[in-house]
Coordinates of C-alpha atoms in Angstrom, one line a residue:
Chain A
X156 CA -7.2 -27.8 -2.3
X157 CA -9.6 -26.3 -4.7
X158 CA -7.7 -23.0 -4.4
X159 CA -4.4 -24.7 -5.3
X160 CA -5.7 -25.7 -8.1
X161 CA -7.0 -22.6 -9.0
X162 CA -4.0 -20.8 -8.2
X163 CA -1.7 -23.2 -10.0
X164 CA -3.9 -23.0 -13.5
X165 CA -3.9 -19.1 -12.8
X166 CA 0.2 -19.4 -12.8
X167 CA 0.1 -22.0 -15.5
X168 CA -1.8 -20.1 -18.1
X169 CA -0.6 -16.4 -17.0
X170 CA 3.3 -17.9 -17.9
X171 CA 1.9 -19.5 -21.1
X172 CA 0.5 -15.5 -21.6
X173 CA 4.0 -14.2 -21.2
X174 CA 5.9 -16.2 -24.1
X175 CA 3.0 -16.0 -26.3
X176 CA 1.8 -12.5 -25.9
X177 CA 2.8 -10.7 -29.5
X178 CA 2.4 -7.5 -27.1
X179 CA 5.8 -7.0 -24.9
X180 CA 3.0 -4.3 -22.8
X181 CA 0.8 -7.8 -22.5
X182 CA 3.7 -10.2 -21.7
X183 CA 4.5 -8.0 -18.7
X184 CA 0.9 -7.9 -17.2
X185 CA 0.3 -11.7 -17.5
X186 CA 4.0 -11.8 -15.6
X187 CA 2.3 -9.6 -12.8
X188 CA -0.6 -12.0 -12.5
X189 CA 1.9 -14.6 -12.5
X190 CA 3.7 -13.5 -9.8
X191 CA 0.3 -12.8 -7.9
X192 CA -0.7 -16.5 -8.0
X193 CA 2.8 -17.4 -6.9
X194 CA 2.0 -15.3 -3.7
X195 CA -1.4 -17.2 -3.4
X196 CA 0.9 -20.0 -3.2
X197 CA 3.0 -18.6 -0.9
X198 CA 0.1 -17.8 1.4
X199 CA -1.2 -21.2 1.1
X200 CA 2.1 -22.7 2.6
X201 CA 1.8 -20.1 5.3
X202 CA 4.1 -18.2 4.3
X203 CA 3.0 -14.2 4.6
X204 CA 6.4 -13.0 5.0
X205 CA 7.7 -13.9 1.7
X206 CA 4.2 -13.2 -0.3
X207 CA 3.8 -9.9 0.5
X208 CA 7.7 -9.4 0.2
X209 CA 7.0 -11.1 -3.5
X210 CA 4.2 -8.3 -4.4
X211 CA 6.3 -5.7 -3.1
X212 CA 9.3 -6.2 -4.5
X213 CA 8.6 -8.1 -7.8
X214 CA 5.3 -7.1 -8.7
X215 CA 5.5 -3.7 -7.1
X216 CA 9.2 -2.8 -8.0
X217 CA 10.7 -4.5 -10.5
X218 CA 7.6 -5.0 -12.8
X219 CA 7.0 -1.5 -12.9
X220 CA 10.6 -0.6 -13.9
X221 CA 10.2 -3.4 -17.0
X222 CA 7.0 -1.9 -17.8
X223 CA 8.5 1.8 -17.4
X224 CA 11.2 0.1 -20.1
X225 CA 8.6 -1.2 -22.4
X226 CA 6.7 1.8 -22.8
X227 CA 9.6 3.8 -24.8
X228 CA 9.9 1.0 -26.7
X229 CA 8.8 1.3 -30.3
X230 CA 6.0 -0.8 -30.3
X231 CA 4.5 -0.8 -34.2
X232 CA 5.4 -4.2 -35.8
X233 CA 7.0 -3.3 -38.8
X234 CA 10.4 -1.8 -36.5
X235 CA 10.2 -5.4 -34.9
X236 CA 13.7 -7.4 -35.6
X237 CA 12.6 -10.7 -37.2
X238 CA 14.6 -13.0 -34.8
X239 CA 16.3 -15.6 -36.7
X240 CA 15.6 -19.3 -36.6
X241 CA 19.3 -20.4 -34.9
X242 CA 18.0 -17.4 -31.7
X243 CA 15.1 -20.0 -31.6
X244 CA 16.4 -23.1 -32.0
X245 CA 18.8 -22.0 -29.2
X246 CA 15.3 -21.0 -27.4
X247 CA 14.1 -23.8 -27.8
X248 CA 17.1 -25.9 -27.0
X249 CA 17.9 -23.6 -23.4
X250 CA 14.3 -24.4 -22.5
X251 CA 14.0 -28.0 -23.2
X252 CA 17.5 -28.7 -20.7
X253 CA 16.7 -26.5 -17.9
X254 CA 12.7 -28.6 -18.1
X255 CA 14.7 -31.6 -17.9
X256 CA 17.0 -31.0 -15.1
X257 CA 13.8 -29.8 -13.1
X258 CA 12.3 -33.1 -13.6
X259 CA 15.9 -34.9 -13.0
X260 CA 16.0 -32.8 -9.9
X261 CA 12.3 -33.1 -8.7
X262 CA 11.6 -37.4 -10.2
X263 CA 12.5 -38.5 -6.7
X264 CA 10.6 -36.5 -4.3
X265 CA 8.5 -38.1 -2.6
X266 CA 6.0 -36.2 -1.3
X267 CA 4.4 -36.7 2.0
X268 CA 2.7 -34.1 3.1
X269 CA 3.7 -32.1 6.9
X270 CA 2.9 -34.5 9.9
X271 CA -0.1 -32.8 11.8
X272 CA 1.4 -33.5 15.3
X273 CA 4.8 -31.9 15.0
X274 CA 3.7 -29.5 12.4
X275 CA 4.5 -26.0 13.6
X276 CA 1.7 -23.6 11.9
X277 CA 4.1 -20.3 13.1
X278 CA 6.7 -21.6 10.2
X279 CA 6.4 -19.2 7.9
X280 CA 6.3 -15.9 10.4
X281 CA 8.2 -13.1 9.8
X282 CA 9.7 -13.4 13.3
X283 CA 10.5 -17.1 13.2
X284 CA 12.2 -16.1 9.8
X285 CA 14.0 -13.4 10.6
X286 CA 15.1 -15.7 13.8
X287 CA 16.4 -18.3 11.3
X288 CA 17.9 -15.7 8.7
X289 CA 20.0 -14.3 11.7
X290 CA 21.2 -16.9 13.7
X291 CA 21.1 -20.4 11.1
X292 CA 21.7 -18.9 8.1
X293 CA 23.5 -15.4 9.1
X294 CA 27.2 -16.0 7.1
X295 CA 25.2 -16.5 3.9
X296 CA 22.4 -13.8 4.4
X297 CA 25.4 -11.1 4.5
X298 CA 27.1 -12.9 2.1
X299 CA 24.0 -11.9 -0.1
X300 CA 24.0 -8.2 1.1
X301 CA 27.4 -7.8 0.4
X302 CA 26.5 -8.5 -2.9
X303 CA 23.7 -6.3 -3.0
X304 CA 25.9 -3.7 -2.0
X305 CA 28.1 -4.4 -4.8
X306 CA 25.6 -4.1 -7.2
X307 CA 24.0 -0.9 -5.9
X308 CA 27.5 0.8 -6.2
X309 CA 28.0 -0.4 -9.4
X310 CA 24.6 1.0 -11.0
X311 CA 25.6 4.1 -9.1
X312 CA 29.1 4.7 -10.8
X313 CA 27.2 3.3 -14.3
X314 CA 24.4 5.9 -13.6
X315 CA 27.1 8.4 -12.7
X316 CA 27.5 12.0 -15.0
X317 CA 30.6 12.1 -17.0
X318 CA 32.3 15.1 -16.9
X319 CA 31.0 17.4 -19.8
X320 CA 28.6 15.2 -20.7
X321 CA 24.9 16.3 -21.3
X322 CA 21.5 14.4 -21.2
X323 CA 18.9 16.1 -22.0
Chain B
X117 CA -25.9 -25.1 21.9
X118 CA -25.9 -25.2 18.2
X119 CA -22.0 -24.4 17.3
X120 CA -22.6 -23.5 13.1
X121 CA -25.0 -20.8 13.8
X122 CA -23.3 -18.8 16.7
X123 CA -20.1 -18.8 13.8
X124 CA -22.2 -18.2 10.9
X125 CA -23.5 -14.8 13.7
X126 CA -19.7 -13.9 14.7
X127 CA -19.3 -14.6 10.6
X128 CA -22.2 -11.9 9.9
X129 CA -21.1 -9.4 12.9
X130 CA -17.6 -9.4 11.2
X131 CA -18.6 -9.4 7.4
X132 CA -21.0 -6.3 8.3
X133 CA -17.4 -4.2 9.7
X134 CA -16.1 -5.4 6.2
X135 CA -19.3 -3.6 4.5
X136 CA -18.8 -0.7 7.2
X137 CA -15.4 -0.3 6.1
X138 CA -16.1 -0.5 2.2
X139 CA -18.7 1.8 2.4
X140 CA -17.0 4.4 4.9
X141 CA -14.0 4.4 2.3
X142 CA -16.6 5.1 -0.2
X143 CA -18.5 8.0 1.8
X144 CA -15.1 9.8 3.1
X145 CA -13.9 9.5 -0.9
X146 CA -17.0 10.8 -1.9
X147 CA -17.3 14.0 0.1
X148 CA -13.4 14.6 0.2
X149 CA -14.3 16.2 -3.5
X150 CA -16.6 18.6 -1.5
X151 CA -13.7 19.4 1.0
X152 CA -10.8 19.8 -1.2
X153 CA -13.3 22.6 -2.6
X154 CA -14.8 24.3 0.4
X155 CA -10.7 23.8 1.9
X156 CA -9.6 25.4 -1.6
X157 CA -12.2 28.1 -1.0
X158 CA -11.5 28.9 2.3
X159 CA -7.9 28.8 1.9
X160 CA -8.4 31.7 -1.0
X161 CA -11.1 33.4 0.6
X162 CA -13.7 32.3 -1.7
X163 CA -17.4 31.1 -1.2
X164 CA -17.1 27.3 -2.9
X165 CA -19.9 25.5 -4.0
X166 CA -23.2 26.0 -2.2
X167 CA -25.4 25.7 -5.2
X168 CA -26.4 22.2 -4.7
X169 CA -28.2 21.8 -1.0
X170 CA -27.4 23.0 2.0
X171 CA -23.7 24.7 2.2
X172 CA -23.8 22.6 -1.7
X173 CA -23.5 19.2 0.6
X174 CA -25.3 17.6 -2.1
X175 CA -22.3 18.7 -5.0
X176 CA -20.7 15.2 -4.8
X177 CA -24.5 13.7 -6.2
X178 CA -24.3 16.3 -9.0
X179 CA -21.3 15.6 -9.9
X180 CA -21.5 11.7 -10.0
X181 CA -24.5 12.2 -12.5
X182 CA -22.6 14.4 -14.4
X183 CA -19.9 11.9 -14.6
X184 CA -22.1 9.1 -15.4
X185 CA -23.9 11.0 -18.1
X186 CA -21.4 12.3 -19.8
X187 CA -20.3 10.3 -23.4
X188 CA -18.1 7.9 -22.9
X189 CA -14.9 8.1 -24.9
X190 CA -12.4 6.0 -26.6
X191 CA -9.6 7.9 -28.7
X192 CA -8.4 6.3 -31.9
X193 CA -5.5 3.8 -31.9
X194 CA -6.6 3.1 -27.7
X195 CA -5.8 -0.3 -26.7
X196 CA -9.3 -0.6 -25.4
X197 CA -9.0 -3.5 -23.3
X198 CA -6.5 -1.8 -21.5
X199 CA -8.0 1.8 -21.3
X200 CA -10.9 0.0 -19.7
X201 CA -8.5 -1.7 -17.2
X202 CA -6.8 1.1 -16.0
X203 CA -9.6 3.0 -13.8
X204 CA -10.8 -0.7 -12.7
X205 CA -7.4 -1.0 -11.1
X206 CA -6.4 2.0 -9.7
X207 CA -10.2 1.9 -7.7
X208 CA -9.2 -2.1 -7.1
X209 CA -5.7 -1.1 -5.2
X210 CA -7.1 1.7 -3.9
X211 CA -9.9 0.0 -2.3
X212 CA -7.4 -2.9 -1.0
X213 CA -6.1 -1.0 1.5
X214 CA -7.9 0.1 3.6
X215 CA -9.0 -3.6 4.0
X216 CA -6.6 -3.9 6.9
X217 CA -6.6 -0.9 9.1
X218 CA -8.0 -1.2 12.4
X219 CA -10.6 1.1 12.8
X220 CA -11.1 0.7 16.3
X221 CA -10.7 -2.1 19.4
X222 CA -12.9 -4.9 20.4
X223 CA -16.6 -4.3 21.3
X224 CA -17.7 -6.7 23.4
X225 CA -21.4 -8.2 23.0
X226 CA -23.5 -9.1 25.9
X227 CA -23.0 -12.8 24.9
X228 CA -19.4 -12.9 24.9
X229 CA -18.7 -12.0 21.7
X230 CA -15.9 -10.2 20.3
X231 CA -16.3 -8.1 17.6
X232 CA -12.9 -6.4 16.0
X233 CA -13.5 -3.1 14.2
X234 CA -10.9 -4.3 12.0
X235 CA -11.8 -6.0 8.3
X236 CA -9.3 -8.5 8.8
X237 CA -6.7 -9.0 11.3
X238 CA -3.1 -9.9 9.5
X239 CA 0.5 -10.1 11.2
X240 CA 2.0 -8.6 8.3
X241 CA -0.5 -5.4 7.8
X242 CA 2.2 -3.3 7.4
X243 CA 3.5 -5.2 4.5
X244 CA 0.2 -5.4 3.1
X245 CA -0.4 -1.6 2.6
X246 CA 2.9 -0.8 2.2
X247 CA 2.2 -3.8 -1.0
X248 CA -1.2 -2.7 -1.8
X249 CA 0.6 1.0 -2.6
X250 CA 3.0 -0.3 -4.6
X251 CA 0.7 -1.7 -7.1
X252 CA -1.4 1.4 -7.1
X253 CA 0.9 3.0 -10.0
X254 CA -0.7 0.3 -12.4
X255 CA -3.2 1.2 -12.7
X256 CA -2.1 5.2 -13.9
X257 CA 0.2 3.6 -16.2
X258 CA -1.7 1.6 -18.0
X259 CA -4.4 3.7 -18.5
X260 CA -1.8 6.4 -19.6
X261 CA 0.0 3.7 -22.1
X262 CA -3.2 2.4 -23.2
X263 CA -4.4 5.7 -24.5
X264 CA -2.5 5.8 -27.2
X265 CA -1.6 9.8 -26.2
X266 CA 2.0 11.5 -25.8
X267 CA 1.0 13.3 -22.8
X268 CA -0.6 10.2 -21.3
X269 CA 2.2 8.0 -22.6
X270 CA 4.7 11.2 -20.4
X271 CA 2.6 10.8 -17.3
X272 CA 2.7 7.3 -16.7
X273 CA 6.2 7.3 -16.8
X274 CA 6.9 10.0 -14.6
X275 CA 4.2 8.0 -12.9
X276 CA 6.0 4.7 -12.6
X277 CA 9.8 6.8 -11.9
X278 CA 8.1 8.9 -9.1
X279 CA 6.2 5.8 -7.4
X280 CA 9.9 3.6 -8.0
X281 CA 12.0 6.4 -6.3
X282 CA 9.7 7.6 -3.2
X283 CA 8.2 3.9 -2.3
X284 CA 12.1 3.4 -1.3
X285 CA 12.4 6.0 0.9
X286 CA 8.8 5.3 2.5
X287 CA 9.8 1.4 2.9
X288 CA 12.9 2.4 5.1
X289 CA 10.7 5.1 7.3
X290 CA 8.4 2.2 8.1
X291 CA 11.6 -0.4 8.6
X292 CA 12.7 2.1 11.5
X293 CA 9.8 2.4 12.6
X294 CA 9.5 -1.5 12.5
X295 CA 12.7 -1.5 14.7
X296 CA 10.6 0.4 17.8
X297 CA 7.5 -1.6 17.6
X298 CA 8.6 -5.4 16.8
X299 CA 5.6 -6.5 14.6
X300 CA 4.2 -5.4 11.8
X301 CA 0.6 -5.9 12.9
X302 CA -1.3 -2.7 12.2
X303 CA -3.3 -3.6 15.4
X304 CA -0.7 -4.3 17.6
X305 CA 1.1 -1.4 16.9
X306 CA -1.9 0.8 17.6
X307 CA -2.5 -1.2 20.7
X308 CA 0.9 -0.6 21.9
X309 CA 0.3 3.3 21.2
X310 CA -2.7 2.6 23.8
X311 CA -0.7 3.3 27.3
X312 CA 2.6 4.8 25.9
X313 CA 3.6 7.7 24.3
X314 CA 2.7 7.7 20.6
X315 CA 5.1 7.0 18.0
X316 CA 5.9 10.4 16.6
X317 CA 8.1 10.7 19.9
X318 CA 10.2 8.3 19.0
X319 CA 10.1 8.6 15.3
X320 CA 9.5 12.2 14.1
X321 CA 12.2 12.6 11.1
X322 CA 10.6 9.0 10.1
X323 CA 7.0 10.4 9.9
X324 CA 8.2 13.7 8.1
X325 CA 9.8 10.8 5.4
X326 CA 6.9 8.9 5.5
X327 CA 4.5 12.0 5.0
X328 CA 6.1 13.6 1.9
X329 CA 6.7 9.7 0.7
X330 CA 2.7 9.3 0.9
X331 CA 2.3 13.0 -0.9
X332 CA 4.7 11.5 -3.5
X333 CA 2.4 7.9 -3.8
X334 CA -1.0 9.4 -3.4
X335 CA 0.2 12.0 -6.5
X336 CA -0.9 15.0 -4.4
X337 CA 0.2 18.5 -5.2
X338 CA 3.5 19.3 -4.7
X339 CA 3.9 16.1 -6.4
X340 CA 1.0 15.5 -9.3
X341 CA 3.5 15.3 -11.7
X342 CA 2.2 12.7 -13.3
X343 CA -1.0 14.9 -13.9
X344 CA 0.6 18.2 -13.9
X345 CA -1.7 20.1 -16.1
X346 CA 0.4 23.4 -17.2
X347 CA 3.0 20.9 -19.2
X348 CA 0.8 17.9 -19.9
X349 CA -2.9 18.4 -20.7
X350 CA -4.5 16.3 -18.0
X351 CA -1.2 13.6 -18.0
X352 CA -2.1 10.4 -17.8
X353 CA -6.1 10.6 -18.1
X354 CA -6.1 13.3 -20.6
X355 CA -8.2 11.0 -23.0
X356 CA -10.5 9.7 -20.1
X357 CA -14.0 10.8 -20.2
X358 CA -16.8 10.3 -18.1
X359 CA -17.0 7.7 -15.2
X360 CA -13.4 6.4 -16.4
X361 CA -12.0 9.5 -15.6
X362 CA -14.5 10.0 -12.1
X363 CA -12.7 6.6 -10.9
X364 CA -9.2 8.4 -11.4
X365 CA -10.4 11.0 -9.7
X366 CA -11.6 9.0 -7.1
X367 CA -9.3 6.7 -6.5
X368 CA -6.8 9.4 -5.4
X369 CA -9.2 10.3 -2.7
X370 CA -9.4 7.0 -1.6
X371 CA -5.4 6.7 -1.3
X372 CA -5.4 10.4 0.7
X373 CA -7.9 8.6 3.4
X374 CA -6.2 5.5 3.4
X375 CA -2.6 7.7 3.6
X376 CA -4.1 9.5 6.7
X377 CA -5.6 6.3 8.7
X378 CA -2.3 4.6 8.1
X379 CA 0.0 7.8 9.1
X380 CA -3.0 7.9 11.9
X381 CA -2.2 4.5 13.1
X382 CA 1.4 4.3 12.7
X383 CA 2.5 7.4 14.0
X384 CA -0.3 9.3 15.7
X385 CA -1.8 6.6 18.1
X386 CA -4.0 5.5 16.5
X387 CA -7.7 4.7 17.9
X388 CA -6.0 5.9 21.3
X389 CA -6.7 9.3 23.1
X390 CA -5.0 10.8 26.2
X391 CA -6.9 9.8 29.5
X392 CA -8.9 6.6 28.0
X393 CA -7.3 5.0 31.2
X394 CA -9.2 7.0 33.3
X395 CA -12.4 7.3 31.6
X396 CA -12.2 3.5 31.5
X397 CA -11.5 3.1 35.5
X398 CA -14.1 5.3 36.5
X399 CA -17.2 3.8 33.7
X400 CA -16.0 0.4 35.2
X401 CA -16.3 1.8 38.9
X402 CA -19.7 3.4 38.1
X403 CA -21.0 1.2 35.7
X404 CA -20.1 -2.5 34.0
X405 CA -16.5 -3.2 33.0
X406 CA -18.5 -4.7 29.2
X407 CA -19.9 -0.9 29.0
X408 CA -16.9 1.0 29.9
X409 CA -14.5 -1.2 27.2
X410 CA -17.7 -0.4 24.4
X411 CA -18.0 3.2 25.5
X412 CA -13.9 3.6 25.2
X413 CA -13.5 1.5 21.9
X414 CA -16.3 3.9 20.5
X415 CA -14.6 7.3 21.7
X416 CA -11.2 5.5 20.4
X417 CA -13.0 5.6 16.7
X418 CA -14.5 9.0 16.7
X419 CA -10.8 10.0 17.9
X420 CA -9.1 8.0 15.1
X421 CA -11.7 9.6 12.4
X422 CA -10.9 12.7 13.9
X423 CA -7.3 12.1 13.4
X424 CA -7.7 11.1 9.7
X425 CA -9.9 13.7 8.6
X426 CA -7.2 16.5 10.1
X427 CA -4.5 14.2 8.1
X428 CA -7.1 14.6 4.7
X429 CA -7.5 18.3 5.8
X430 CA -3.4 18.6 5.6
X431 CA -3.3 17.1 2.3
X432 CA -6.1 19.7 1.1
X433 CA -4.3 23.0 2.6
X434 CA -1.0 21.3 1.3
X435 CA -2.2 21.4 -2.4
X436 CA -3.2 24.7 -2.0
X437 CA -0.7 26.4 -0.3
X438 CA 2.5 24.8 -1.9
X439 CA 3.2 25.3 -5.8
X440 CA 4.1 21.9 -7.7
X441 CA 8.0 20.4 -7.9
X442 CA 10.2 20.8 -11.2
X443 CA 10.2 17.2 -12.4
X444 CA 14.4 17.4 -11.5
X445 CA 13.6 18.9 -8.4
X446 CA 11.2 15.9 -7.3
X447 CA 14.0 13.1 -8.4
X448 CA 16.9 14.9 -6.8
X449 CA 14.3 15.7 -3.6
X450 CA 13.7 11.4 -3.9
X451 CA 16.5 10.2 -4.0
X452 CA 19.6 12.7 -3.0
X453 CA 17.6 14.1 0.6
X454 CA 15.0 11.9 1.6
X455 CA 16.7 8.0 0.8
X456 CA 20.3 9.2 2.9
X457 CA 17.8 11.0 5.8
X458 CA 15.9 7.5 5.6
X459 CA 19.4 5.7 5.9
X460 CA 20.3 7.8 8.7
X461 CA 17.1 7.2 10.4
X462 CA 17.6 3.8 10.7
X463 CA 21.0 4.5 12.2
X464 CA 20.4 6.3 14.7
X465 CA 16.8 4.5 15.6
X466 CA 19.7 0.7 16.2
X467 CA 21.6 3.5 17.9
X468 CA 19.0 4.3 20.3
X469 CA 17.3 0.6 20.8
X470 CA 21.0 -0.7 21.5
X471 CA 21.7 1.8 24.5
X472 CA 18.6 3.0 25.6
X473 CA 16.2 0.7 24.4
X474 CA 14.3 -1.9 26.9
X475 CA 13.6 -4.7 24.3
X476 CA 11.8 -7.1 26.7
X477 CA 9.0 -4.7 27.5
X478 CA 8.6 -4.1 23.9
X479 CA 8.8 -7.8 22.6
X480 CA 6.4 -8.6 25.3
X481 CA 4.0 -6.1 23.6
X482 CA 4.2 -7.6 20.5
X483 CA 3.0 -11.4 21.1
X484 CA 0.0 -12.1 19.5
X485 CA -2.7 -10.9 21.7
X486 CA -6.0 -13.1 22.2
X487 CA -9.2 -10.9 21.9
X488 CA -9.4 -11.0 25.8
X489 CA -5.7 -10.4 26.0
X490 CA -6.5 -7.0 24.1
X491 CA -9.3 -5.9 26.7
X492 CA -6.5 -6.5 29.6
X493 CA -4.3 -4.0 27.8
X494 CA -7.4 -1.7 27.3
X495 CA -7.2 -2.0 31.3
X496 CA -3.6 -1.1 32.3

């Protein structure tokens, strides 16, 4: 219990870090460290599968590309667009609705806690996953790689060399 | 019998492997700087060091005080919270790793205990190294960001681009390879190695992927682009001085062992050596089944160390027998020749399990196996 609560104040502050960070190079670390306690997490519901699949593919992958974006970024503070008030007054306003349908969605859970006797501790497996991706859930799971699919052949052809046309 | 203190011994048995482990990294890191030199001398018919000690065996010592003696330095405009950071990480990740290999099988104590030669035992070790590398490139980039440098700033992102593009290709090497052992213990696909052919039978275009992906992620020559000193300086630590720079250095060293016990394990068998069977059957006719399991987990390390060092020693002649990649020649090699070979790897691995393939036998394999579950296979 004392780990969740460690974990969870880890997450907590290291998303504060991210919106308040003047540094976009800072902002993406304390996302990194967010993602890591969000793996703790993971591993505390017995879940391996998905927390290592979270490092790899979010904190390995994806991070690295934002950093990899951020660092040909002009970073001195006088190039800095001064964002006007109505971008953060919508900011502010997008925030505040999607907090409150989280707490419309999550006021009514009730939680109980898993029942020690039927509680199956093998849940989170890869193999009992990839059992219920394939066979429960398979229409939706390639569903989801079709669009994957899609997307990887679109930032192909985007990515693609015009004709006659030079980059570097 | 008092219960807390035979865990608390089983607790102590295991934490000293952890130790073991930590510090073997350490020792093989450490003297892999005296071996790339002696390989680099050999290699072009040179002496190498033998100044310091015997043969120079004592050069790693002189160098670490060098290192640690040397000023420390910050260059101006450094972010130096970050620049401090950077080494710390890379030698963190680097260190992670080998956290999970198994080292060896059971030995078996006289009271009954098992001891695993393992740090820790996860069902998803494959995951976790294949997780720990990813993060590895952190810990160059930062550093390179952080010190405020153009050359720096240019080798962390050819950093970042190379570790991106190759950790694609490495990921689907291991997912065919994931498709012949069903699990993605690191333990239980050694085991399974254990009376079988090893898995470079039935995955050799997957280990050739997976052994230029690891000379891509450990930034080895042909592939140090990110360090590549004719165009930038030093790359990303040009501005590191001192210790800083020693745990760069280091760090590398500790990927190239942890690159070689995991290509060890995965494809080369590994704490498994041809006719352990028989050695085993005839100590257990001859002498005590306890003593013939402990005298065939303990060849089964020396043979897995052997392994790995011959993996570090191709790394070494590697470097410097191969000249280094144009940067467009190491993206188009990325992503044009080894991602579709990867694809078609996978391919024809389904093609293979689906008509030839017995799956029971192998999904049998793959249940977890109870420490005296692991001494039975030892038996077969």
């Amino acid at each position: 219990m004392s780990l969740f609560y460690f974990l969870t104040f880890v997450a907590l502050l290291s998303a504060l870090g991210v919106v308040f960070a003047k540094n976009p190079m800072h902002s993406v670390l304390f996302l990194v460290l967010t993602f890591f306690a969000i793996s703790g997490h993971y591993l505390l519901l017995n879940a391996q599968f998905l927390a290592a699949v979270n490092i790899i593919v979010y904190a390995g992958a994806i991070m690295v590309l934002f950093l990899f974006v951020v660092m040909f970024l002009n970073l001195n503070a006088d190039t800095e667009p001064n964002k006007s008030a109505l971008a953060k007054v919508a900011g502010a306003i997008a925030g505040g609705l999607l907090l409150l349908v989280l707490i419309a969605a999550l006021r009514n859970v009730n939680p109980t806690g898993a029942d020690l006797n039927t509680f199956d501790s093998q849940i989170g497996m890869v193999n009992r996953l990839g059992l219920v991706l394939y066979q429960q859930y398979l229409l939706p799971f390639e569903l989801a790689s079709v669009l994957f699919l899609v997307a990887m052949v679109g930032s192909v052809m985007l990515g693609k060399r015009e004709v006659g046309e030079r980059h570097f | 019998m008092d219960f807390s203190a035979l865990t608390s011994f089983v607790i102590s048995w295991q934490s000293l492997v952890i130790l073991a482990v930590f510090g073997i990294s350490l020792l093989i890191a450490t003297y892999s700087t005296y071996a790339e030199r002696v390989v680099a001398a050999f290699l072009q018919d040179r002496v190498g060091p033998d100044r310091a000690g015997p043969y120079g065996l004592l050069q790693p010592l002189a160098d670490a005080v060098k290192l640690f003696t040397k000023e420390e330095f910050f260059p101006a405009g450094a972010n130096r919270g970050l620049f401090v950071f950077g080494p710390c990480l890379a030698m963190t990740t680097a260190l992670m790793a080998s956290a999970v290999i198994p080292f060896g099988n059971t030995l078996l104590l006289g009271n009954g205990e098992v001891v695993r030669l393992q740090a820790i035992e996860v069902n998803i070790g494959m995951l976790y190294v294949f997780g720990v590398v990813s993060l590895g490139v952190y810990g160059l980039m930062i550093g390179g960001w952080a010190s405020n440098n153009k050359f720096s700033l240019l080798g962390a992102i050819r950093a970042a681009a190379q570790a991106v593009s190759y950790e694609l290709a490495m990921g689907m090497a291991l997912i065919a390879l994931l498709m012949v052992t069903g699990t993605l213990s690191l333990r239980q696909i050694a085991l399974q190695q254990y009376d079988g052919l090893w898995n470079i039978v039935y995955q050799p275009l997957g280990f050739i992927i997976f052994c230029v992906c690891a000379f891509a992620e450990t930034n080895r020559t042909p592939f140090d682009l990110p360090e590549c000193e004719t165009e930038l300086v030093g790359g990303y630590h040009t501005e590191y001085s001192s210790m800083k720079m020693g745990l760069y250095l280091f760090a590398e060293y500790i990927n190239v062992f942890v690159a070689s016990a995991v290509m060890s394990t995965l494809y080369f068998g590994g704490f498994s050596f041809p006719g352990e069977h028989l050695l085993y059957n005839y100590l257990t006719a001859s002498q005590s089944e306890l003593f013939a399991h402990n005298v065939v987990t303990i060849l089964g390390t020396v043979t897995l160390f052997a392994k790995i060092f011959f993996f570090i020693f191709f790394f070494m002649w590697v470097r410097w027998t191969l000249p280094r990649f144009r940067y467009d020649q190491l993206m188009r090699l990325g992503w044009t020749m080894l991602f579709p070979l990867a694809i078609l790897n996978i391919i024809l691995t389904g093609a293979f399990i689906l008509f030839f393939g017995n799956k029971e036998a192998k999904l049998d394999v793959s249940k977890e196996a109870a420490p005296t579950e692991i001494r039975t296979v030892a038996r077969r």
